[in-house]
Coordinates of C-alpha atoms in Angstrom, one line a residue:
M28 CA -6.8 6.5 -11.6
A29 CA -9.3 5.4 -8.9
S30 CA -13.0 5.3 -8.6
I31 CA -16.0 5.3 -6.3
F32 CA -19.0 3.2 -7.0
I33 CA -22.4 3.7 -5.0
M34 CA -23.6 -0.1 -4.0
T35 CA -26.9 0.4 -2.2
G36 CA -29.3 3.3 -1.9
N37 CA -31.3 5.5 -4.5
Q38 CA -27.8 5.9 -6.4
K39 CA -27.0 2.6 -6.6
G40 CA -24.9 2.1 -9.8
S41 CA -23.5 5.7 -9.8
Y42 CA -19.8 5.8 -10.0
Y43 CA -17.2 8.8 -9.7
P44 CA -13.7 8.8 -11.0
L45 CA -11.5 10.4 -8.1
G46 CA -8.3 11.5 -10.1
Q47 CA -5.3 12.9 -7.8
R48 CA -7.4 15.7 -6.2
T49 CA -9.0 15.6 -2.8
S50 CA -12.7 14.2 -2.9
V51 CA -15.1 15.3 -0.2
I52 CA -18.0 12.8 0.1
G53 CA -21.3 13.8 1.9
R54 CA -25.1 15.2 1.6
D55 CA -23.8 18.8 0.8
E56 CA -25.5 19.6 -2.5
A57 CA -22.2 21.4 -3.5
L58 CA -20.1 18.5 -3.2
L59 CA -19.1 16.5 -6.5
I60 CA -19.8 13.3 -4.9
Q61 CA -23.3 13.9 -2.8
I62 CA -24.8 10.9 -1.2
L63 CA -28.6 11.3 -0.9
D64 CA -29.0 9.5 2.7
E65 CA -30.2 11.2 5.7
H66 CA -27.8 9.5 8.0
V67 CA -24.8 11.1 5.9
S68 CA -23.2 13.9 7.3
R69 CA -23.1 17.2 4.8
K70 CA -19.2 16.5 4.6
H71 CA -19.0 13.1 5.9
M72 CA -15.5 11.8 4.4
Q73 CA -12.9 12.7 2.0
I74 CA -10.6 10.5 -0.1
H75 CA -7.4 11.8 -1.1
F76 CA -4.3 10.6 -3.4
D77 CA -0.8 10.7 -1.5
P78 CA 1.5 10.9 -4.5
N79 CA 4.6 9.6 -2.2
E80 CA 2.7 6.4 -1.5
K81 CA 1.0 6.4 -4.6
R82 CA -2.3 5.1 -2.8
Y83 CA -5.4 6.6 -1.7
H84 CA -6.6 7.4 1.7
A85 CA -9.8 7.6 3.6
F86 CA -10.6 10.2 6.5
D87 CA -13.6 10.7 8.5
M88 CA -14.4 14.5 8.7
K89 CA -15.9 14.2 12.4
S90 CA -19.1 12.7 11.0
K91 CA -22.0 12.1 13.2
H92 CA -22.2 8.4 12.6
G93 CA -18.6 7.5 11.6
V94 CA -17.1 5.9 8.3
F95 CA -16.5 1.8 8.0
V96 CA -14.0 0.2 5.8
N97 CA -14.7 -3.5 5.3
G98 CA -16.9 -3.4 8.7
K99 CA -14.4 -1.6 10.8
K100 CA -14.9 2.0 12.3
T101 CA -12.2 4.2 11.2
S102 CA -10.0 6.5 13.3
G103 CA -7.8 9.1 11.4
E104 CA -6.7 8.3 8.1
I105 CA -7.0 4.7 6.5
P106 CA -5.4 3.6 3.4
L107 CA -7.7 2.2 1.0
A108 CA -7.2 -1.1 -1.2
D109 CA -9.0 -2.0 -4.6
G110 CA -12.2 -3.6 -3.5
D111 CA -12.6 -2.0 0.0
Q112 CA -16.4 -1.4 0.9
I113 CA -17.0 1.8 2.9
L114 CA -20.2 2.4 4.7
I115 CA -21.2 5.7 5.6
G116 CA -24.6 6.3 6.9
Q117 CA -26.8 3.5 5.5
T118 CA -25.0 3.7 1.8
T119 CA -22.4 1.3 0.8
L120 CA -19.6 2.4 -1.3
L121 CA -17.1 0.5 -3.3
F122 CA -13.4 1.6 -3.8
S123 CA -11.6 0.5 -7.0
E124 CA -8.1 1.3 -8.2
K125 CA -9.4 0.9 -11.7
D126 CA -9.8 3.7 -14.0
F127 CA -12.6 3.4 -16.9
D128 CA -12.7 4.7 -20.2
D129 CA -16.5 5.8 -19.9
H130 CA -19.8 5.0 -18.1
E131 CA -20.5 1.6 -20.0
S132 CA -17.2 0.0 -18.8
A133 CA -17.6 1.2 -14.9
L134 CA -21.0 0.0 -15.2
S135 CA -19.9 -3.5 -16.8
H136 CA -17.3 -3.9 -13.8
F137 CA -20.0 -2.7 -11.1
K138 CA -22.2 -5.5 -12.4
K139 CA -19.5 -8.3 -12.0
V140 CA -18.6 -6.9 -8.7
G141 CA -22.5 -6.8 -7.7
E142 CA -22.6 -10.6 -8.6
R143 CA -19.6 -11.7 -6.6
M144 CA -21.8 -10.0 -3.4
R145 CA -24.8 -12.3 -4.0
P146 CA -25.4 -14.8 -1.4
T147 CA -25.7 -18.3 -2.0
V148 CA -29.2 -19.8 -2.0
I149 CA -29.7 -23.0 0.3
D150 CA -32.9 -24.9 0.0

């Protein structure tokens, strides 16, 4: 199954396995995926698995600041692909289609992805 990694902010490095349930992401403390960002709505977005298509979809839950996938503002439901970056508020999430056995293997994957995102230094 898929996972969500938090790429920026105070929770950077956290990951959440998604399973095949609908996952609501936001600032509300009752949510399994709580994002501590004042620009994130209490119930900002949801990610759900479509068993017919065998893929995940993101949906903006009428948040104030919107949901951006790979830099483009979403409207309605949008299919997700491995490596998609999701911006909510000032927090960037990374969607991965991979399933991890434990926190260590997820962290190892996260670190590799983080290295790819570093800019090249030009002297």
